[in-house]
Coordinates of C-alpha atoms and ligand atoms in Angstrom, one line a residue:
M151 CA 110.7 114.9 120.9
R152 CA 107.4 115.5 119.0
L153 CA 106.8 116.3 115.4
Y154 CA 103.6 118.2 114.6
F155 CA 102.5 117.5 111.0
F156 CA 99.5 117.1 108.7
P157 CA 99.4 114.3 106.0
I158 CA 99.7 115.6 102.4
A159 CA 101.2 119.0 103.6
P160 CA 104.5 118.9 101.8
N161 CA 106.8 120.5 104.4
P162 CA 106.0 118.1 107.2
T163 CA 106.0 115.3 104.6
R164 CA 109.6 115.8 103.6
V165 CA 110.7 115.8 107.2
R166 CA 108.7 112.6 107.8
L167 CA 110.2 111.0 104.7
L168 CA 113.7 111.8 105.9
L169 CA 113.0 110.2 109.3
E170 CA 111.6 107.1 107.6
E171 CA 114.5 106.8 105.3
K172 CA 116.8 106.9 108.3
R173 CA 114.7 104.4 110.2
S174 CA 114.4 102.0 107.4
A175 CA 118.2 102.0 107.2
G176 CA 118.4 101.0 110.9
A177 CA 118.5 104.3 112.7
E178 CA 116.7 104.2 116.1
I179 CA 114.7 107.4 116.3
S180 CA 111.9 107.9 118.7
I181 CA 109.8 110.9 117.8
E182 CA 106.1 111.1 118.5
E183 CA 104.1 112.4 115.5
V184 CA 101.2 114.6 116.4
P185 CA 98.7 115.7 113.7
V186 CA 97.5 119.2 113.6
D187 CA 94.4 119.4 111.3
L188 CA 95.0 122.2 108.8
S189 CA 91.7 121.5 107.2
Q190 CA 90.0 122.5 110.5
G191 CA 92.3 125.5 111.0
D192 CA 93.9 123.9 114.0
Q193 CA 97.2 125.6 113.1
R194 CA 95.7 128.9 114.2
R195 CA 94.5 127.7 117.6
P196 CA 96.4 129.3 120.6
E197 CA 98.1 126.0 121.5
H198 CA 99.7 125.7 118.1
L199 CA 100.5 129.4 117.9
A200 CA 102.3 129.0 121.2
R201 CA 104.6 126.5 119.4
N202 CA 104.9 128.5 116.2
P203 CA 103.6 132.1 116.0
F204 CA 103.5 131.7 112.2
G205 CA 100.9 128.9 112.6
S206 CA 102.6 126.6 110.1
L207 CA 103.8 123.0 110.0
P208 CA 106.1 121.2 110.6
V209 CA 107.1 122.0 114.2
L210 CA 109.7 119.9 116.0
E211 CA 109.3 120.1 119.8
L212 CA 112.6 119.3 121.5
D213 CA 113.0 117.5 124.8
D214 CA 113.6 120.7 126.6
G215 CA 110.2 122.1 125.4
G216 CA 111.8 124.4 122.8
H217 CA 110.5 124.4 119.2
L218 CA 112.1 124.4 115.7
I219 CA 109.6 125.9 113.2
E220 CA 111.3 125.9 109.8
S221 CA 111.6 122.6 107.9
E222 CA 115.1 123.3 106.6
A223 CA 116.3 123.9 110.2
I224 CA 114.5 120.7 111.3
L225 CA 116.0 118.6 108.5
E226 CA 119.5 119.8 109.4
Y227 CA 119.0 119.2 113.1
L228 CA 117.7 115.7 112.5
E229 CA 120.7 114.9 110.1
D230 CA 123.1 116.1 112.8
R231 CA 121.4 114.2 115.5
Y232 CA 121.0 111.0 113.5
P233 CA 123.9 111.1 111.0
D234 CA 123.6 107.5 109.9
P235 CA 122.7 107.1 107.1
P236 CA 123.7 110.5 105.8
L237 CA 120.9 112.1 103.8
L238 CA 122.3 115.6 103.3
G239 CA 125.5 114.5 101.6
R240 CA 128.6 112.7 102.7
D241 CA 131.4 115.3 102.2
P242 CA 131.4 119.0 101.5
E243 CA 131.0 118.7 97.8
D244 CA 128.4 116.0 98.0
R245 CA 126.5 118.0 100.5
A246 CA 126.6 121.1 98.3
R247 CA 125.3 119.1 95.3
T248 CA 122.6 117.4 97.3
R249 CA 121.4 120.6 98.9
Q250 CA 121.4 122.3 95.5
L251 CA 119.1 119.6 94.1
E252 CA 117.0 119.7 97.2
F253 CA 116.6 123.5 96.8
I254 CA 115.7 123.1 93.2
A255 CA 113.0 120.6 94.2
L256 CA 111.8 122.9 96.9
L257 CA 111.9 126.3 95.2
R258 CA 111.2 125.3 91.6
V259 CA 108.9 122.4 92.0
L260 CA 107.3 122.1 95.5
M261 CA 106.6 125.8 95.9
P262 CA 105.0 126.4 92.4
I263 CA 102.9 123.3 92.9
A264 CA 101.8 124.4 96.3
R265 CA 101.0 127.9 94.9
L266 CA 99.1 126.4 92.0
V267 CA 97.0 124.1 94.3
H268 CA 96.2 127.0 96.6
A269 CA 95.3 129.2 93.6
T270 CA 93.0 126.6 92.1
R271 CA 91.5 124.3 94.7
S272 CA 93.0 125.4 98.0
P273 CA 92.5 122.8 100.8
L274 CA 92.8 125.8 103.2
G275 CA 89.9 127.6 101.6
R276 CA 91.9 130.3 99.9
P277 CA 90.1 132.0 97.1
P278 CA 90.9 131.0 93.5
N279 CA 93.4 133.3 91.8
E280 CA 93.9 132.8 88.0
E281 CA 96.9 135.2 87.9
L282 CA 98.7 133.3 90.6
A283 CA 97.8 130.0 89.0
K284 CA 99.1 131.2 85.6
D285 CA 102.4 132.3 87.1
A286 CA 102.9 129.1 89.1
R287 CA 102.0 127.0 86.0
A288 CA 104.6 128.9 83.9
S289 CA 107.4 128.4 86.4
L290 CA 107.0 124.7 86.9
P291 CA 108.4 123.2 83.7
A292 CA 111.9 124.6 84.3
G293 CA 112.4 122.9 87.6
L294 CA 110.7 119.6 86.6
G295 CA 112.8 119.6 83.3
F296 CA 116.0 120.1 85.2
L297 CA 115.3 117.2 87.6
D298 CA 114.2 115.0 84.7
D299 CA 117.5 115.8 83.0
A300 CA 119.5 115.0 86.1
L301 CA 117.7 111.6 86.3
S302 CA 118.2 110.8 82.7
D303 CA 121.6 109.1 83.4
G304 CA 119.6 106.3 85.0
R305 CA 120.6 107.1 88.6
S306 CA 118.3 105.6 91.1
F307 CA 117.9 108.7 93.2
V308 CA 117.8 112.5 92.6
A309 CA 121.4 113.0 93.8
G310 CA 122.9 109.8 92.6
A311 CA 123.1 106.2 93.9
R312 CA 121.7 106.8 97.3
P313 CA 118.5 108.4 98.7
T314 CA 118.8 111.9 100.0
V315 CA 116.8 114.8 101.3
A316 CA 116.3 115.8 97.6
D317 CA 114.2 112.7 97.0
C318 CA 112.2 113.4 100.2
T319 CA 111.4 117.0 99.0
L320 CA 110.6 115.9 95.4
A321 CA 108.3 113.1 96.6
A322 CA 106.5 115.5 99.0
A323 CA 106.0 117.9 96.1
L324 CA 104.6 115.3 93.7
Q325 CA 102.2 114.0 96.3
V326 CA 100.7 117.5 96.6
A327 CA 100.5 117.6 92.8
R328 CA 98.5 114.4 92.8
F329 CA 96.3 115.7 95.6
G330 CA 95.6 119.0 93.8
G331 CA 95.2 117.5 90.3
V332 CA 98.3 119.2 89.0
E333 CA 99.3 117.4 85.9
I334 CA 103.0 116.6 85.6
D335 CA 104.1 116.5 82.0
P336 CA 104.1 112.8 81.1
S337 CA 106.9 113.2 78.6
L338 CA 109.2 113.7 81.7
R339 CA 109.8 109.9 81.7
H340 CA 112.9 109.9 83.9
L341 CA 111.0 111.8 86.6
D342 CA 108.1 109.4 86.2
R343 CA 110.4 106.4 86.5
W344 CA 112.0 107.8 89.7
S345 CA 108.6 108.7 91.2
R346 CA 107.2 105.2 90.6
E347 CA 110.3 103.6 92.1
F348 CA 110.6 105.9 95.0
R349 CA 106.9 105.3 96.0
E350 CA 107.8 101.6 96.4
R351 CA 110.2 102.3 99.2
P352 CA 109.2 101.5 102.7
S353 CA 109.7 105.1 103.7
A354 CA 107.3 106.3 101.1
K355 CA 104.8 103.6 101.8
T356 CA 104.8 104.6 105.5
V357 CA 104.4 108.3 104.9
L358 CA 102.7 109.1 101.6
V359 CA 98.9 108.7 101.4
L360 CA 98.5 109.4 97.7
Ligands
GSH525 N1 109.0 127.9 105.5 C1 108.1 127.0 106.2 C2 106.8 126.9 105.4 C3 105.9 126.0 106.2 C4 104.5 126.0 105.6 O1 104.1 126.8 104.8 N2 103.7 124.9 106.0 C5 102.4 124.7 105.4 C6 102.2 123.2 105.2 S1 103.3 122.6 104.0 C7 101.4 125.2 106.5 O2 101.6 124.9 107.7 N3 100.3 125.9 106.1 C8 99.3 126.3 107.0 C9 98.8 127.7 106.7 O3 99.4 128.4 105.9 O4 97.9 128.1 107.4 C10 108.8 125.7 106.4 O5 109.6 125.3 105.5 O6 108.7 125.0 107.4

């Protein structure tokens, strides 16, 4: 299999973090990682559009040559193929709680941060848009505050005592915030503690560049 990615880009990053979490716990996973340079517009070249007509990353190329083009589908596929250690939850209730936190990290943190970065200093050259930036800025505190509150019981990871896909998604989101100069409210001290600790993990050290 091959994973097409670009460093910093948050959706490929959360997939790569999940893979590294599994590998660092002993899973043997052989997937070639192939960069597609978003800064050069390589996602719009015919060879990438043949993999994914939407021209986005990540793309997972399967051994039969087929492609998975949505990060959620890729994460689930990798979890099912390499179930040990489980990173999407260990039983139905745990899975629901883990996925809920992951989606809060995705929809209420990662996406507003990405919108804000693109509306202020887009690495893809999108024009500045103060209205969009204002909207994204306004929606961010609720998601960040919710996750800070979840972490306030001293848990090591977003969903509890073990790392999950929720950590991978949140770490990918906060990396883009650092890249784009988005300030995360420093009074969110539980989030800050989690972020510092998570970045010390081998998975994060392998994948994150900021
Ligand atoms: N819903 C898609 C979103 C993918 C996406 O927007 N990827 C960004 C990088 S994080 C991308 O490739 N952007 C390139 C572009 O918009 O040209 C997923 O979850 O995989």
